[in-house]
Amino acid sequence: MFATSPARSFFVNRLLSRGFAHKSCVMTASAFIGYLGPPGTYSQQAVTQHFGREQDSNGRYAFVPLQTIADCFVALKNGRVAFAVVPFSNSTNGAVNLTYDLLRTADPRPSVIARIDVPVAHCVLASPATIKQIDKQGESTIKRIYSHPQVWTQCTRYLSEHFVGAEQIDQNSTALAAQLASTEANTIAIASIAACDTATVDVYRPNIQDVEGNYTRFLVLEPYLDGQVPCELDKWVEEELQKS
């Protein structure tokens, strides 16, 4: 579900109230929003869930996929983006350690202005040809499964019963996993359905995650301003960092 107009207006008004004048803000109050890419990941889902579609009717947003979580922090600090959306924790796997470390060591620490909870719904994705192959010859024909490292522990029940002989190969993102599965024979990927928008794959099996209600929590960050008073979300993040 896309963000409502009031939610979008909040961020535009925030840019204006802060006198935002770096490279990502132009005369029309346009803003670049950085996130952990590539497109087709849960991170992109978080961005669209919170901000709405890229380049809304007023042309106010442009989404910038970045290669690493650290890149999101750097882009925010040097003014390449107005906001950065980063994964913070997962209800099954716990903390995203790199984000925790970067928040601890950032000087000054970015301000946290929103939380986004994105439901985790993993799917088995494959090229149309591979799906036909599975239907005709069975799951044993699959030799490789690509996905992000955190996904394996979230789908243990399904993977203990399906594609048992396939090698599980880590990739930097579920979107990249889907792209590889779209071109390689005898290969599938585990990713969100959003990956179907960026790779030539279809859903073979939806919702294979072990736990219903699993979600990943993302933070929306903005640059810290001198003299800025920590908000309630800043205080909450500090408490979470101290727990780990």
JSON list of C-alpha atoms in Angstrom, two decimals:
[
{"chain": "A", "resi": 1, "resn": "MET", "atom": "CA", "xyz": [0.00, 0.00, 0.00]},
{"chain": "A", "resi": 2, "resn": "PHE", "atom": "CA", "xyz": [1.46, 3.35, -1.00]},
{"chain": "A", "resi": 3, "resn": "ALA", "atom": "CA", "xyz": [1.96, 6.24, 1.38]},
{"chain": "A", "resi": 4, "resn": "THR", "atom": "CA", "xyz": [-0.85, 8.77, 1.59]},
{"chain": "A", "resi": 5, "resn": "SER", "atom": "CA", "xyz": [-0.47, 12.34, 0.36]},
{"chain": "A", "resi": 6, "resn": "PRO", "atom": "CA", "xyz": [-0.20, 13.69, 3.94]},
{"chain": "A", "resi": 7, "resn": "ALA", "atom": "CA", "xyz": [2.75, 11.36, 4.55]},
{"chain": "A", "resi": 8, "resn": "ARG", "atom": "CA", "xyz": [4.48, 12.56, 1.40]},
{"chain": "A", "resi": 9, "resn": "SER", "atom": "CA", "xyz": [3.76, 16.18, 2.28]},
{"chain": "A", "resi": 10, "resn": "PHE", "atom": "CA", "xyz": [5.33, 15.69, 5.70]},
{"chain": "A", "resi": 11, "resn": "PHE", "atom": "CA", "xyz": [8.71, 14.93, 4.17]},
{"chain": "A", "resi": 12, "resn": "VAL", "atom": "CA", "xyz": [8.53, 17.72, 1.61]},
{"chain": "A", "resi": 13, "resn": "ASN", "atom": "CA", "xyz": [7.59, 20.20, 4.34]},
{"chain": "A", "resi": 14, "resn": "ARG", "atom": "CA", "xyz": [10.42, 18.86, 6.47]},
{"chain": "A", "resi": 15, "resn": "LEU", "atom": "CA", "xyz": [12.89, 19.60, 3.68]},
{"chain": "A", "resi": 16, "resn": "LEU", "atom": "CA", "xyz": [11.64, 23.16, 3.40]},
{"chain": "A", "resi": 17, "resn": "SER", "atom": "CA", "xyz": [11.54, 23.78, 7.15]},
{"chain": "A", "resi": 18, "resn": "ARG", "atom": "CA", "xyz": [15.15, 22.64, 7.48]},
{"chain": "A", "resi": 19, "resn": "GLY", "atom": "CA", "xyz": [16.28, 24.96, 4.69]},
{"chain": "A", "resi": 20, "resn": "PHE", "atom": "CA", "xyz": [17.42, 21.97, 2.69]},
{"chain": "A", "resi": 21, "resn": "ALA", "atom": "CA", "xyz": [19.74, 23.22, -0.02]},
{"chain": "A", "resi": 22, "resn": "HIS", "atom": "CA", "xyz": [22.17, 20.47, -0.93]},
{"chain": "A", "resi": 23, "resn": "LYS", "atom": "CA", "xyz": [22.41, 18.67, -4.25]},
{"chain": "A", "resi": 24, "resn": "SER", "atom": "CA", "xyz": [19.37, 16.46, -3.79]},
{"chain": "A", "resi": 25, "resn": "CYS", "atom": "CA", "xyz": [16.97, 19.37, -3.28]},
{"chain": "A", "resi": 26, "resn": "VAL", "atom": "CA", "xyz": [16.01, 21.58, -6.22]},
{"chain": "A", "resi": 27, "resn": "MET", "atom": "CA", "xyz": [13.68, 24.55, -6.56]},
{"chain": "A", "resi": 28, "resn": "THR", "atom": "CA", "xyz": [10.60, 22.31, -6.78]},
{"chain": "A", "resi": 29, "resn": "ALA", "atom": "CA", "xyz": [11.50, 20.68, -3.42]},
{"chain": "A", "resi": 30, "resn": "SER", "atom": "CA", "xyz": [12.49, 17.49, -5.21]},
{"chain": "A", "resi": 31, "resn": "ALA", "atom": "CA", "xyz": [14.43, 15.03, -3.03]},
{"chain": "A", "resi": 32, "resn": "PHE", "atom": "CA", "xyz": [16.60, 11.98, -3.58]},
{"chain": "A", "resi": 33, "resn": "ILE", "atom": "CA", "xyz": [15.85, 9.10, -1.24]},
{"chain": "A", "resi": 34, "resn": "GLY", "atom": "CA", "xyz": [18.64, 6.56, -0.85]},
{"chain": "A", "resi": 35, "resn": "TYR", "atom": "CA", "xyz": [18.06, 2.91, 0.00]},
{"chain": "A", "resi": 36, "resn": "LEU", "atom": "CA", "xyz": [19.92, -0.39, 0.00]},
{"chain": "A", "resi": 37, "resn": "GLY", "atom": "CA", "xyz": [19.55, -1.59, -3.58]},
{"chain": "A", "resi": 38, "resn": "PRO", "atom": "CA", "xyz": [19.18, -2.98, -6.08]},
{"chain": "A", "resi": 39, "resn": "PRO", "atom": "CA", "xyz": [15.55, -2.42, -7.14]},
{"chain": "A", "resi": 40, "resn": "GLY", "atom": "CA", "xyz": [13.27, -5.37, -6.49]},
{"chain": "A", "resi": 41, "resn": "THR", "atom": "CA", "xyz": [14.33, -5.90, -2.87]},
{"chain": "A", "resi": 42, "resn": "TYR", "atom": "CA", "xyz": [12.49, -5.57, 0.42]},
{"chain": "A", "resi": 43, "resn": "SER", "atom": "CA", "xyz": [14.37, -2.29, 0.90]},
{"chain": "A", "resi": 44, "resn": "GLN", "atom": "CA", "xyz": [12.69, -0.86, -2.18]},
{"chain": "A", "resi": 45, "resn": "GLN", "atom": "CA", "xyz": [9.36, -2.13, -0.88]},
{"chain": "A", "resi": 46, "resn": "ALA", "atom": "CA", "xyz": [10.01, -0.17, 2.32]},
{"chain": "A", "resi": 47, "resn": "VAL", "atom": "CA", "xyz": [10.66, 3.01, 0.35]},
{"chain": "A", "resi": 48, "resn": "THR", "atom": "CA", "xyz": [7.54, 2.76, -1.80]},
{"chain": "A", "resi": 49, "resn": "GLN", "atom": "CA", "xyz": [5.44, 1.64, 1.17]},
{"chain": "A", "resi": 50, "resn": "HIS", "atom": "CA", "xyz": [6.39, 4.78, 3.07]},
{"chain": "A", "resi": 51, "resn": "PHE", "atom": "CA", "xyz": [6.94, 7.47, 0.45]},
{"chain": "A", "resi": 52, "resn": "GLY", "atom": "CA", "xyz": [4.69, 6.31, -2.37]},
{"chain": "A", "resi": 53, "resn": "ARG", "atom": "CA", "xyz": [5.60, 5.78, -5.99]},
{"chain": "A", "resi": 54, "resn": "GLU", "atom": "CA", "xyz": [8.81, 7.22, -7.33]},
{"chain": "A", "resi": 55, "resn": "GLN", "atom": "CA", "xyz": [8.27, 10.64, -8.88]},
{"chain": "A", "resi": 56, "resn": "ASP", "atom": "CA", "xyz": [4.78, 11.27, -7.54]},
{"chain": "A", "resi": 57, "resn": "SER", "atom": "CA", "xyz": [2.34, 13.58, -9.33]},
{"chain": "A", "resi": 58, "resn": "ASN", "atom": "CA", "xyz": [4.32, 16.59, -8.13]},
{"chain": "A", "resi": 59, "resn": "GLY", "atom": "CA", "xyz": [7.67, 15.11, -9.21]},
{"chain": "A", "resi": 60, "resn": "ARG", "atom": "CA", "xyz": [9.01, 15.40, -5.69]},
{"chain": "A", "resi": 61, "resn": "TYR", "atom": "CA", "xyz": [10.86, 12.13, -5.20]},
{"chain": "A", "resi": 62, "resn": "ALA", "atom": "CA", "xyz": [13.56, 10.16, -6.93]},
{"chain": "A", "resi": 63, "resn": "PHE", "atom": "CA", "xyz": [14.76, 6.88, -5.43]},
{"chain": "A", "resi": 64, "resn": "VAL", "atom": "CA", "xyz": [18.49, 6.12, -5.40]},
{"chain": "A", "resi": 65, "resn": "PRO", "atom": "CA", "xyz": [19.53, 2.44, -4.99]},
{"chain": "A", "resi": 66, "resn": "LEU", "atom": "CA", "xyz": [22.92, 2.17, -3.27]},
{"chain": "A", "resi": 67, "resn": "GLN", "atom": "CA", "xyz": [25.23, -0.82, -3.07]},
{"chain": "A", "resi": 68, "resn": "THR", "atom": "CA", "xyz": [25.72, -1.14, 0.68]},
{"chain": "A", "resi": 69, "resn": "ILE", "atom": "CA", "xyz": [24.24, 0.07, 3.96]},
{"chain": "A", "resi": 70, "resn": "ALA", "atom": "CA", "xyz": [27.46, 2.03, 4.51]},
{"chain": "A", "resi": 71, "resn": "ASP", "atom": "CA", "xyz": [26.89, 3.78, 1.18]},
{"chain": "A", "resi": 72, "resn": "CYS", "atom": "CA", "xyz": [23.49, 4.93, 2.47]},
{"chain": "A", "resi": 73, "resn": "PHE", "atom": "CA", "xyz": [25.16, 6.59, 5.47]},
{"chain": "A", "resi": 74, "resn": "VAL", "atom": "CA", "xyz": [27.85, 8.20, 3.31]},
{"chain": "A", "resi": 75, "resn": "ALA", "atom": "CA", "xyz": [25.33, 9.51, 0.76]},
{"chain": "A", "resi": 76, "resn": "LEU", "atom": "CA", "xyz": [23.27, 11.02, 3.56]},
{"chain": "A", "resi": 77, "resn": "LYS", "atom": "CA", "xyz": [26.29, 12.69, 5.16]},
{"chain": "A", "resi": 78, "resn": "ASN", "atom": "CA", "xyz": [27.70, 14.16, 1.96]},
{"chain": "A", "resi": 79, "resn": "GLY", "atom": "CA", "xyz": [24.36, 15.48, 0.73]},
{"chain": "A", "resi": 80, "resn": "ARG", "atom": "CA", "xyz": [23.77, 13.13, -2.17]},
{"chain": "A", "resi": 81, "resn": "VAL", "atom": "CA", "xyz": [20.40, 12.13, -0.69]},
{"chain": "A", "resi": 82, "resn": "ALA", "atom": "CA", "xyz": [17.90, 13.92, 1.54]},
{"chain": "A", "resi": 83, "resn": "PHE", "atom": "CA", "xyz": [16.79, 10.76, 3.35]},
{"chain": "A", "resi": 84, "resn": "ALA", "atom": "CA", "xyz": [18.17, 7.24, 3.63]},
{"chain": "A", "resi": 85, "resn": "VAL", "atom": "CA", "xyz": [16.15, 4.07, 4.28]},
{"chain": "A", "resi": 86, "resn": "VAL", "atom": "CA", "xyz": [18.13, 1.25, 5.90]},
{"chain": "A", "resi": 87, "resn": "PRO", "atom": "CA", "xyz": [17.20, -2.15, 7.39]},
{"chain": "A", "resi": 88, "resn": "PHE", "atom": "CA", "xyz": [17.41, -2.19, 11.19]},
{"chain": "A", "resi": 89, "resn": "SER", "atom": "CA", "xyz": [16.10, -5.54, 12.40]},
{"chain": "A", "resi": 90, "resn": "ASN", "atom": "CA", "xyz": [14.10, -8.61, 11.50]},
{"chain": "A", "resi": 91, "resn": "SER", "atom": "CA", "xyz": [11.51, -10.16, 13.80]},
{"chain": "A", "resi": 92, "resn": "THR", "atom": "CA", "xyz": [13.03, -13.62, 13.21]},
{"chain": "A", "resi": 93, "resn": "ASN", "atom": "CA", "xyz": [16.75, -12.98, 12.68]},
{"chain": "A", "resi": 94, "resn": "GLY", "atom": "CA", "xyz": [17.18, -10.01, 15.01]},
{"chain": "A", "resi": 95, "resn": "ALA", "atom": "CA", "xyz": [19.45, -7.02, 14.52]},
{"chain": "A", "resi": 96, "resn": "VAL", "atom": "CA", "xyz": [21.04, -5.99, 11.24]},
{"chain": "A", "resi": 97, "resn": "ASN", "atom": "CA", "xyz": [24.52, -5.76, 12.73]},
{"chain": "A", "resi": 98, "resn": "LEU", "atom": "CA", "xyz": [26.03, -3.43, 10.14]},
{"chain": "A", "resi": 99, "resn": "THR", "atom": "CA", "xyz": [23.30, -0.84, 10.63]},
{"chain": "A", "resi": 100, "resn": "TYR", "atom": "CA", "xyz": [23.74, -1.06, 14.41]},
{"chain": "A", "resi": 101, "resn": "ASP", "atom": "CA", "xyz": [27.50, -0.59, 14.06]},
{"chain": "A", "resi": 102, "resn": "LEU", "atom": "CA", "xyz": [27.15, 2.37, 11.71]},
{"chain": "A", "resi": 103, "resn": "LEU", "atom": "CA", "xyz": [24.65, 4.08, 13.99]},
{"chain": "A", "resi": 104, "resn": "ARG", "atom": "CA", "xyz": [27.02, 3.60, 16.94]},
{"chain": "A", "resi": 105, "resn": "THR", "atom": "CA", "xyz": [30.05, 5.02, 15.16]},
{"chain": "A", "resi": 106, "resn": "ALA", "atom": "CA", "xyz": [28.49, 7.79, 13.02]},
{"chain": "A", "resi": 107, "resn": "ASP", "atom": "CA", "xyz": [29.58, 11.25, 14.14]},
{"chain": "A", "resi": 108, "resn": "PRO", "atom": "CA", "xyz": [27.21, 12.92, 14.17]},
{"chain": "A", "resi": 109, "resn": "ARG", "atom": "CA", "xyz": [24.60, 10.18, 14.20]},
{"chain": "A", "resi": 110, "resn": "PRO", "atom": "CA", "xyz": [21.80, 10.70, 11.65]},
{"chain": "A", "resi": 111, "resn": "SER", "atom": "CA", "xyz": [18.37, 11.50, 13.04]},
{"chain": "A", "resi": 112, "resn": "VAL", "atom": "CA", "xyz": [15.68, 8.82, 12.88]},
{"chain": "A", "resi": 113, "resn": "ILE", "atom": "CA", "xyz": [12.38, 10.24, 11.70]},
{"chain": "A", "resi": 114, "resn": "ALA", "atom": "CA", "xyz": [10.32, 7.14, 10.86]},
{"chain": "A", "resi": 115, "resn": "ARG", "atom": "CA", "xyz": [10.08, 3.38, 11.20]},
{"chain": "A", "resi": 116, "resn": "ILE", "atom": "CA", "xyz": [8.75, 1.13, 8.44]},
{"chain": "A", "resi": 117, "resn": "ASP", "atom": "CA", "xyz": [7.69, -2.47, 9.07]},
{"chain": "A", "resi": 118, "resn": "VAL", "atom": "CA", "xyz": [7.68, -4.52, 5.85]},
{"chain": "A", "resi": 119, "resn": "PRO", "atom": "CA", "xyz": [6.04, -7.97, 5.91]},
{"chain": "A", "resi": 120, "resn": "VAL", "atom": "CA", "xyz": [8.38, -10.73, 4.78]},
{"chain": "A", "resi": 121, "resn": "ALA", "atom": "CA", "xyz": [6.76, -13.00, 2.19]},
{"chain": "A", "resi": 122, "resn": "HIS", "atom": "CA", "xyz": [9.33, -15.19, 0.47]},
{"chain": "A", "resi": 123, "resn": "CYS", "atom": "CA", "xyz": [8.56, -16.84, -2.85]},
{"chain": "A", "resi": 124, "resn": "VAL", "atom": "CA", "xyz": [10.25, -19.45, -5.00]},
{"chain": "A", "resi": 125, "resn": "LEU", "atom": "CA", "xyz": [10.98, -17.67, -8.27]},
{"chain": "A", "resi": 126, "resn": "ALA", "atom": "CA", "xyz": [12.19, -19.14, -11.53]},
{"chain": "A", "resi": 127, "resn": "SER", "atom": "CA", "xyz": [12.22, -18.45, -15.23]},
{"chain": "A", "resi": 128, "resn": "PRO", "atom": "CA", "xyz": [9.13, -19.63, -17.14]},
{"chain": "A", "resi": 129, "resn": "ALA", "atom": "CA", "xyz": [11.24, -22.34, -18.80]},
{"chain": "A", "resi": 130, "resn": "THR", "atom": "CA", "xyz": [12.50, -23.60, -15.44]},
{"chain": "A", "resi": 131, "resn": "ILE", "atom": "CA", "xyz": [8.99, -23.74, -14.01]},
{"chain": "A", "resi": 132, "resn": "LYS", "atom": "CA", "xyz": [7.89, -25.88, -16.96]},
{"chain": "A", "resi": 133, "resn": "GLN", "atom": "CA", "xyz": [10.92, -28.09, -16.34]},
{"chain": "A", "resi": 134, "resn": "ILE", "atom": "CA", "xyz": [10.00, -28.56, -12.67]},
{"chain": "A", "resi": 135, "resn": "ASP", "atom": "CA", "xyz": [6.40, -29.36, -13.56]},
{"chain": "A", "resi": 136, "resn": "LYS", "atom": "CA", "xyz": [7.46, -32.00, -16.10]},
{"chain": "A", "resi": 137, "resn": "GLN", "atom": "CA", "xyz": [10.57, -33.50, -14.50]},
{"chain": "A", "resi": 138, "resn": "GLY", "atom": "CA", "xyz": [10.29, -32.69, -10.81]},
{"chain": "A", "resi": 139, "resn": "GLU", "atom": "CA", "xyz": [12.15, -30.61, -8.24]},
{"chain": "A", "resi": 140, "resn": "SER", "atom": "CA", "xyz": [15.21, -32.85, -8.36]},
{"chain": "A", "resi": 141, "resn": "THR", "atom": "CA", "xyz": [16.26, -31.17, -11.61]},
{"chain": "A", "resi": 142, "resn": "ILE", "atom": "CA", "xyz": [17.11, -27.98, -9.70]},
{"chain": "A", "resi": 143, "resn": "LYS", "atom": "CA", "xyz": [20.81, -27.82, -8.85]},
{"chain": "A", "resi": 144, "resn": "ARG", "atom": "CA", "xyz": [21.15, -24.30, -7.37]},
{"chain": "A", "resi": 145, "resn": "ILE", "atom": "CA", "xyz": [19.10, -21.96, -5.18]},
{"chain": "A", "resi": 146, "resn": "TYR", "atom": "CA", "xyz": [20.12, -18.33, -4.90]},
{"chain": "A", "resi": 147, "resn": "SER", "atom": "CA", "xyz": [19.08, -15.99, -2.11]},
{"chain": "A", "resi": 148, "resn": "HIS", "atom": "CA", "xyz": [20.25, -13.56, 0.55]},
{"chain": "A", "resi": 149, "resn": "PRO", "atom": "CA", "xyz": [21.98, -15.25, 3.53]},
{"chain": "A", "resi": 150, "resn": "GLN", "atom": "CA", "xyz": [19.25, -14.31, 6.02]},
{"chain": "A", "resi": 151, "resn": "VAL", "atom": "CA", "xyz": [16.57, -16.01, 3.94]},
{"chain": "A", "resi": 152, "resn": "TRP", "atom": "CA", "xyz": [17.73, -19.59, 4.56]},
{"chain": "A", "resi": 153, "resn": "THR", "atom": "CA", "xyz": [16.88, -19.52, 8.28]},
{"chain": "A", "resi": 154, "resn": "GLN", "atom": "CA", "xyz": [13.47, -18.03, 7.50]},
{"chain": "A", "resi": 155, "resn": "CYS", "atom": "CA", "xyz": [12.47, -20.86, 5.15]},
{"chain": "A", "resi": 156, "resn": "THR", "atom": "CA", "xyz": [13.92, -23.94, 6.85]},
{"chain": "A", "resi": 157, "resn": "ARG", "atom": "CA", "xyz": [10.67, -25.92, 6.91]},
{"chain": "A", "resi": 158, "resn": "TYR", "atom": "CA", "xyz": [10.01, -25.58, 3.20]},
{"chain": "A", "resi": 159, "resn": "LEU", "atom": "CA", "xyz": [13.62, -26.20, 2.19]},
{"chain": "A", "resi": 160, "resn": "SER", "atom": "CA", "xyz": [13.77, -29.34, 4.32]},
{"chain": "A", "resi": 161, "resn": "GLU", "atom": "CA", "xyz": [11.03, -30.83, 2.12]},
{"chain": "A", "resi": 162, "resn": "HIS", "atom": "CA", "xyz": [11.67, -29.27, -1.30]},
{"chain": "A", "resi": 163, "resn": "PHE", "atom": "CA", "xyz": [14.74, -28.95, -3.54]},
{"chain": "A", "resi": 164, "resn": "VAL", "atom": "CA", "xyz": [16.66, -30.92, -0.95]},
{"chain": "A", "resi": 165, "resn": "GLY", "atom": "CA", "xyz": [19.63, -31.75, -3.16]},
{"chain": "A", "resi": 166, "resn": "ALA", "atom": "CA", "xyz": [20.12, -28.22, -4.50]},
{"chain": "A", "resi": 167, "resn": "GLU", "atom": "CA", "xyz": [23.11, -26.13, -3.45]},
{"chain": "A", "resi": 168, "resn": "GLN", "atom": "CA", "xyz": [22.15, -23.01, -1.50]},
{"chain": "A", "resi": 169, "resn": "ILE", "atom": "CA", "xyz": [24.25, -20.08, -2.73]},
{"chain": "A", "resi": 170, "resn": "ASP", "atom": "CA", "xyz": [24.38, -16.68, -1.02]},
{"chain": "A", "resi": 171, "resn": "GLN", "atom": "CA", "xyz": [23.88, -13.47, -2.96]},
{"chain": "A", "resi": 172, "resn": "ASN", "atom": "CA", "xyz": [24.10, -9.84, -1.87]},
{"chain": "A", "resi": 173, "resn": "SER", "atom": "CA", "xyz": [20.38, -9.33, -2.42]},
{"chain": "A", "resi": 174, "resn": "THR", "atom": "CA", "xyz": [17.24, -11.27, -3.21]},
{"chain": "A", "resi": 175, "resn": "ALA", "atom": "CA", "xyz": [16.84, -9.14, -6.35]},
{"chain": "A", "resi": 176, "resn": "LEU", "atom": "CA", "xyz": [20.24, -10.26, -7.63]},
{"chain": "A", "resi": 177, "resn": "ALA", "atom": "CA", "xyz": [19.28, -13.84, -6.83]},
{"chain": "A", "resi": 178, "resn": "ALA", "atom": "CA", "xyz": [16.18, -13.48, -9.01]},
{"chain": "A", "resi": 179, "resn": "GLN", "atom": "CA", "xyz": [18.20, -11.98, -11.85]},
{"chain": "A", "resi": 180, "resn": "LEU", "atom": "CA", "xyz": [20.61, -14.93, -11.81]},
{"chain": "A", "resi": 181, "resn": "ALA", "atom": "CA", "xyz": [17.75, -17.42, -11.71]},
{"chain": "A", "resi": 182, "resn": "SER", "atom": "CA", "xyz": [16.19, -15.75, -14.74]},
{"chain": "A", "resi": 183, "resn": "THR", "atom": "CA", "xyz": [19.17, -16.66, -16.93]},
{"chain": "A", "resi": 184, "resn": "GLU", "atom": "CA", "xyz": [20.69, -19.84, -15.47]},
{"chain": "A", "resi": 185, "resn": "ALA", "atom": "CA", "xyz": [19.36, -23.32, -16.16]},
{"chain": "A", "resi": 186, "resn": "ASN", "atom": "CA", "xyz": [18.42, -25.66, -13.29]},
{"chain": "A", "resi": 187, "resn": "THR", "atom": "CA", "xyz": [18.27, -22.68, -10.94]},
{"chain": "A", "resi": 188, "resn": "ILE", "atom": "CA", "xyz": [15.69, -21.01, -8.72]},
{"chain": "A", "resi": 189, "resn": "ALA", "atom": "CA", "xyz": [15.71, -18.05, -6.36]},
{"chain": "A", "resi": 190, "resn": "ILE", "atom": "CA", "xyz": [14.00, -17.21, -3.10]},
{"chain": "A", "resi": 191, "resn": "ALA", "atom": "CA", "xyz": [12.94, -13.57, -3.05]},
{"chain": "A", "resi": 192, "resn": "SER", "atom": "CA", "xyz": [9.99, -11.26, -2.65]},
{"chain": "A", "resi": 193, "resn": "ILE", "atom": "CA", "xyz": [7.40, -10.99, -5.39]},
{"chain": "A", "resi": 194, "resn": "ALA", "atom": "CA", "xyz": [8.75, -7.50, -6.07]},
{"chain": "A", "resi": 195, "resn": "ALA", "atom": "CA", "xyz": [11.75, -9.15, -7.76]},
{"chain": "A", "resi": 196, "resn": "CYS", "atom": "CA", "xyz": [9.42, -10.18, -10.58]},
{"chain": "A", "resi": 197, "resn": "ASP", "atom": "CA", "xyz": [9.37, -6.52, -11.61]},
{"chain": "A", "resi": 198, "resn": "THR", "atom": "CA", "xyz": [13.12, -6.43, -12.22]},
{"chain": "A", "resi": 199, "resn": "ALA", "atom": "CA", "xyz": [13.87, -9.94, -13.51]},
{"chain": "A", "resi": 200, "resn": "THR", "atom": "CA", "xyz": [12.24, -12.31, -16.00]},
{"chain": "A", "resi": 201, "resn": "VAL", "atom": "CA", "xyz": [10.92, -14.73, -13.40]},
{"chain": "A", "resi": 202, "resn": "ASP", "atom": "CA", "xyz": [7.56, -15.99, -12.24]},
{"chain": "A", "resi": 203, "resn": "VAL", "atom": "CA", "xyz": [6.34, -17.27, -8.90]},
{"chain": "A", "resi": 204, "resn": "TYR", "atom": "CA", "xyz": [6.59, -21.05, -8.55]},
{"chain": "A", "resi": 205, "resn": "ARG", "atom": "CA", "xyz": [5.54, -21.14, -4.87]},
{"chain": "A", "resi": 206, "resn": "PRO", "atom": "CA", "xyz": [4.44, -18.12, -2.77]},
{"chain": "A", "resi": 207, "resn": "ASN", "atom": "CA", "xyz": [4.74, -17.59, 0.99]},
{"chain": "A", "resi": 208, "resn": "ILE", "atom": "CA", "xyz": [7.27, -20.28, 1.89]},
{"chain": "A", "resi": 209, "resn": "GLN", "atom": "CA", "xyz": [8.53, -18.50, 5.03]},
{"chain": "A", "resi": 210, "resn": "ASP", "atom": "CA", "xyz": [8.38, -20.45, 8.30]},
{"chain": "A", "resi": 211, "resn": "VAL", "atom": "CA", "xyz": [6.69, -17.75, 10.36]},
{"chain": "A", "resi": 212, "resn": "GLU", "atom": "CA", "xyz": [3.59, -15.84, 9.39]},
{"chain": "A", "resi": 213, "resn": "GLY", "atom": "CA", "xyz": [3.83, -12.26, 10.54]},
{"chain": "A", "resi": 214, "resn": "ASN", "atom": "CA", "xyz": [7.60, -12.08, 10.09]},
{"chain": "A", "resi": 215, "resn": "TYR", "atom": "CA", "xyz": [8.68, -8.55, 9.20]},
{"chain": "A", "resi": 216, "resn": "THR", "atom": "CA", "xyz": [11.77, -6.45, 8.62]},
{"chain": "A", "resi": 217, "resn": "ARG", "atom": "CA", "xyz": [11.94, -3.05, 10.28]},
{"chain": "A", "resi": 218, "resn": "PHE", "atom": "CA", "xyz": [13.54, -0.19, 8.37]},
{"chain": "A", "resi": 219, "resn": "LEU", "atom": "CA", "xyz": [14.55, 3.27, 9.56]},
{"chain": "A", "resi": 220, "resn": "VAL", "atom": "CA", "xyz": [14.21, 6.53, 7.68]},
{"chain": "A", "resi": 221, "resn": "LEU", "atom": "CA", "xyz": [17.27, 8.67, 8.42]},
{"chain": "A", "resi": 222, "resn": "GLU", "atom": "CA", "xyz": [17.97, 12.34, 7.81]},
{"chain": "A", "resi": 223, "resn": "PRO", "atom": "CA", "xyz": [21.13, 14.38, 8.44]},
{"chain": "A", "resi": 224, "resn": "TYR", "atom": "CA", "xyz": [21.71, 15.65, 11.95]},
{"chain": "A", "resi": 225, "resn": "LEU", "atom": "CA", "xyz": [21.62, 19.43, 12.39]},
{"chain": "A", "resi": 226, "resn": "ASP", "atom": "CA", "xyz": [23.73, 21.21, 14.99]},
{"chain": "A", "resi": 227, "resn": "GLY", "atom": "CA", "xyz": [21.71, 21.81, 18.12]},
{"chain": "A", "resi": 228, "resn": "GLN", "atom": "CA", "xyz": [18.94, 19.42, 17.07]},
{"chain": "A", "resi": 229, "resn": "VAL", "atom": "CA", "xyz": [17.08, 17.92, 20.01]},
{"chain": "A", "resi": 230, "resn": "PRO", "atom": "CA", "xyz": [16.76, 14.10, 19.84]},
{"chain": "A", "resi": 231, "resn": "CYS", "atom": "CA", "xyz": [13.22, 12.98, 19.06]},
{"chain": "A", "resi": 232, "resn": "GLU", "atom": "CA", "xyz": [11.45, 9.99, 20.55]},
{"chain": "A", "resi": 233, "resn": "LEU", "atom": "CA", "xyz": [12.63, 7.72, 17.72]},
{"chain": "A", "resi": 234, "resn": "ASP", "atom": "CA", "xyz": [16.23, 8.81, 18.30]},
{"chain": "A", "resi": 235, "resn": "LYS", "atom": "CA", "xyz": [15.82, 7.87, 21.96]},
{"chain": "A", "resi": 236, "resn": "TRP", "atom": "CA", "xyz": [14.25, 4.52, 21.02]},
{"chain": "A", "resi": 237, "resn": "VAL", "atom": "CA", "xyz": [17.15, 3.69, 18.70]},
{"chain": "A", "resi": 238, "resn": "GLU", "atom": "CA", "xyz": [19.64, 4.54, 21.45]},
{"chain": "A", "resi": 239, "resn": "GLU", "atom": "CA", "xyz": [17.84, 2.13, 23.78]},
{"chain": "A", "resi": 240, "resn": "GLU", "atom": "CA", "xyz": [17.91, -0.61, 21.14]},
{"chain": "A", "resi": 241, "resn": "LEU", "atom": "CA", "xyz": [21.63, -0.10, 20.52]},
{"chain": "A", "resi": 242, "resn": "GLN", "atom": "CA", "xyz": [22.37, -0.35, 24.22]},
{"chain": "A", "resi": 243, "resn": "LYS", "atom": "CA", "xyz": [20.53, -3.68, 24.45]},
{"chain": "A", "resi": 244, "resn": "SER", "atom": "CA", "xyz": [22.88, -5.42, 22.01]}
]
